[in-house]
Short mmCIF file of C-alpha atoms in Angstrom, two decimals:
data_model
loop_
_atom_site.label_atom_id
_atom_site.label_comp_id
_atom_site.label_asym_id
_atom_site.label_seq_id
_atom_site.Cartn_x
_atom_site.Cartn_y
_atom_site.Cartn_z
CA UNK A 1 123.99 126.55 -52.79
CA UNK A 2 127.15 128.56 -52.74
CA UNK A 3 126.20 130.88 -55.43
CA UNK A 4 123.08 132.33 -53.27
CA UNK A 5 125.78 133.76 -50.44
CA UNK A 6 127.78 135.48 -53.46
CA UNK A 7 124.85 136.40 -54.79
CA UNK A 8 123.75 138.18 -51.50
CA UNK A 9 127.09 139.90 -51.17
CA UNK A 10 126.63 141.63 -54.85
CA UNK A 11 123.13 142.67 -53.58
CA UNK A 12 124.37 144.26 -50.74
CA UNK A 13 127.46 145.90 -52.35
CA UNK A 14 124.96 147.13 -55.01
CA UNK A 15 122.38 148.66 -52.21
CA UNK A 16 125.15 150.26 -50.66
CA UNK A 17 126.39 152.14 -53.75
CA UNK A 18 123.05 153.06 -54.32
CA UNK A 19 122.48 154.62 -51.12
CA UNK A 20 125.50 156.09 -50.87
CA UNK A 21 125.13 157.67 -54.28
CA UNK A 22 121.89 158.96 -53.13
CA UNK A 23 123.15 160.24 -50.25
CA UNK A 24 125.34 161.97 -52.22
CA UNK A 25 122.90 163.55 -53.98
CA UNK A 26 121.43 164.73 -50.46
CA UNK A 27 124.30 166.58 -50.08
CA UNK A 28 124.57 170.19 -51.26
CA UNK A 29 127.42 171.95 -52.80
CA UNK A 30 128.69 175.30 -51.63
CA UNK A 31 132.14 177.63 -52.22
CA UNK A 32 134.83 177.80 -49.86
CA UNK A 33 135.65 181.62 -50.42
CA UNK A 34 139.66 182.90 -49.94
CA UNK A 35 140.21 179.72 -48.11
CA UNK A 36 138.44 181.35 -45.16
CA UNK A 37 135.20 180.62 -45.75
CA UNK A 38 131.41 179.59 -46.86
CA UNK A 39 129.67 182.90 -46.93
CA UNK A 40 126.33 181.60 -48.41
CA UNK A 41 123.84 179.38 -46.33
CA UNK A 42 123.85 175.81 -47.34
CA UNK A 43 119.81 175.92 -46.96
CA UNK A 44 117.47 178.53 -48.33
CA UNK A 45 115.65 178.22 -44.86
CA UNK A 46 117.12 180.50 -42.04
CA UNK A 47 118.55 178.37 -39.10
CA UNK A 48 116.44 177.23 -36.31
CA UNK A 49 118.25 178.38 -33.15
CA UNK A 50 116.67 175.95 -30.57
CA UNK A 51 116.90 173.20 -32.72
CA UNK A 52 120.57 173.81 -33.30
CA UNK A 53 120.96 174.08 -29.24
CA UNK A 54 119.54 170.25 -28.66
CA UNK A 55 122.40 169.16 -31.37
CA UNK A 56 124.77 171.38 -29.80
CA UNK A 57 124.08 169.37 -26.68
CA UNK A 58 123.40 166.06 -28.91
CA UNK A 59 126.75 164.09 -27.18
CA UNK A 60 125.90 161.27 -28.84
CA UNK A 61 125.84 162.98 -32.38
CA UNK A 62 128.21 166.34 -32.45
CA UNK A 63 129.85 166.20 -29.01
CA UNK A 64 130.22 170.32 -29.41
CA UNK A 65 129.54 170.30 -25.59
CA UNK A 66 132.00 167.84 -24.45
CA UNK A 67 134.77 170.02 -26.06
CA UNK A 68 133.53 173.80 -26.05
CA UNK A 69 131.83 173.72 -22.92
CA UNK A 70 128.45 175.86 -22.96
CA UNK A 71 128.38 178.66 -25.10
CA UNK A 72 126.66 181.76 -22.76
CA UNK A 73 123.89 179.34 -21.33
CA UNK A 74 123.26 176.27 -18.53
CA UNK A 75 124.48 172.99 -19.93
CA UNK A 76 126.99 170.91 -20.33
CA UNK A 77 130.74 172.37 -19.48
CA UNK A 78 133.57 171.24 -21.35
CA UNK A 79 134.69 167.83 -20.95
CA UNK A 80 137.90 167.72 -18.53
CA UNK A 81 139.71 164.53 -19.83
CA UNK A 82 139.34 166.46 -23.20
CA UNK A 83 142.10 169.21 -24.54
CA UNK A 84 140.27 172.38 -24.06
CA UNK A 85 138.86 173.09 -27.35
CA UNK A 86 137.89 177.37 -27.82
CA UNK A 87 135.23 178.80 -25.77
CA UNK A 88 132.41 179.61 -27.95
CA UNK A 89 130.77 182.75 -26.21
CA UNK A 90 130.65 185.48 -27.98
CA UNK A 91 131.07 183.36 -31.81
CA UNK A 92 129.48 186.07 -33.55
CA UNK A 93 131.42 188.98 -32.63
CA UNK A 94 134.63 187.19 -33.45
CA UNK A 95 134.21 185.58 -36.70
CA UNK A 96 131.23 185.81 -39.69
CA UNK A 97 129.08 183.40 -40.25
CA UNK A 98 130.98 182.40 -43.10
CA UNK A 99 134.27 181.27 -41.52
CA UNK A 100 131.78 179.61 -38.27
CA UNK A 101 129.62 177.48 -41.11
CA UNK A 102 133.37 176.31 -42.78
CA UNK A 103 134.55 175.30 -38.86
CA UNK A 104 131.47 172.99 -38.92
CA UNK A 105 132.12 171.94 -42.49
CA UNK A 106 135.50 171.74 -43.15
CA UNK A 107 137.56 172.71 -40.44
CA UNK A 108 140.83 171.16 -41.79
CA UNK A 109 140.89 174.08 -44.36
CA UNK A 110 141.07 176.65 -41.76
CA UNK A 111 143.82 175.04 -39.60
CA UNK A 112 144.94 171.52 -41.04
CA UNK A 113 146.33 170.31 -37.60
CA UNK A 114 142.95 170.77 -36.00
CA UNK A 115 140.94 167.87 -34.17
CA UNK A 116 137.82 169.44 -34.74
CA UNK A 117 136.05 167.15 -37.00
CA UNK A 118 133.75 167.77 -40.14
CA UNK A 119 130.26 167.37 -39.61
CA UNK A 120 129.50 167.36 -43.49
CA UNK A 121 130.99 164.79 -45.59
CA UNK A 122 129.35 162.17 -47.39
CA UNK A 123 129.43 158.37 -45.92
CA UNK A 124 130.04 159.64 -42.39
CA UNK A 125 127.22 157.27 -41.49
CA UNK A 126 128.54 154.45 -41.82
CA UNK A 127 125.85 152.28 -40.15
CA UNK A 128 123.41 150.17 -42.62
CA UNK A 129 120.73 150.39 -39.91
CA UNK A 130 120.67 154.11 -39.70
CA UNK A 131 118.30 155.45 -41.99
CA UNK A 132 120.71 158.50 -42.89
CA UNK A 133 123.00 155.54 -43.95
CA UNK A 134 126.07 157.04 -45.89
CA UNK A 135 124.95 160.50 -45.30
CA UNK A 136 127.13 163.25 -43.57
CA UNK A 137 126.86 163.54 -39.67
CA UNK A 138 124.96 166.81 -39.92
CA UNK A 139 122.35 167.49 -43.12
CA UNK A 140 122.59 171.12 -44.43
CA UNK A 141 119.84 171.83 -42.12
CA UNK A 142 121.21 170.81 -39.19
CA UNK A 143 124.54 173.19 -39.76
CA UNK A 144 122.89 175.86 -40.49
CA UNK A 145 120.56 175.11 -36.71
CA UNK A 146 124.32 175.12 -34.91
CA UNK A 147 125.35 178.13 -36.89
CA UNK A 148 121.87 179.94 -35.25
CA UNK A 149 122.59 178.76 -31.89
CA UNK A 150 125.87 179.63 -32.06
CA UNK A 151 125.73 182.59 -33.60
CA UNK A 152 122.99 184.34 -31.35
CA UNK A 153 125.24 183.67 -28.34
CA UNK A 154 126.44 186.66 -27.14
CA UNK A 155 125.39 189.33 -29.35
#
């Protein structure tokens, strides 16, 4: 009778590697460029603007809004027990899409003191119930819907 419990705990240890390493796998490489940025998309499919807005919005998930306020548009406005984090209006004529898609990233590279957080490292889900379990907050996808939200703001 006390094997079975051990026995259960190397079953779940196992399952977890194994989803973890395939969530891994989910997650796509790209190159940090001059230390200033990921010029090429991390999808081959253009983002999806609106669908970037609802994460944008997503507290729950990103929590852009509660920082950034609303970029150029009705919404949320930037949380006031928060330290004011950069307006985004106007993203695109102040930085490429290269350096905006490393913010979302990897944001530590481009200021090391920041408290921005990445949105795309693996195990950030740390949750066995959630089906993206071990996955980054944000898929590929998802950061490059932001990046299109963001991005058409303002131009």
């Amino acid at each position: 009778m006390l094997r079975q419990p051990k026995l259960w705990v190397m079953v779940a240890v196992l399952f977890g590697t194994l989803c973890a390493a395939d969530a891994a796998d989910r997650v796509v490489s790209y190159q940090i460029v001059n230390a200033r940025e990921i010029p090429k998309g991390l999808t081959e499919v253009p983002g999806d603007a609106e669908a970037g807005r609802q994460l944008y919005f997503d507290r729950t998930l990103t929590g852009c809004s509660g920082c950034h306020g609303s970029p150029g548009g009705p919404g949320a406005e930037a949380d006031p027990n928060q330290d004011a984090a950069p307006s985004l209006q106007n993203l695109a004529r102040r930085m490429s899409p290269g350096t905006a898609r490393l913010w979302l990233v990897a944001p530590s590279i481009l200021r090391p003191d920041t408290r921005m957080p990445a949105y795309y490292a693996v195990g950030q889900r740390s949750d066995p119930k959630d089906p993206r379990y071990g996955e980054p907050i944000l898929s590929a996808q998802e950061i490059e819907n932001i990046l299109a939200y963001l991005l058409r703001q303002g131009r």
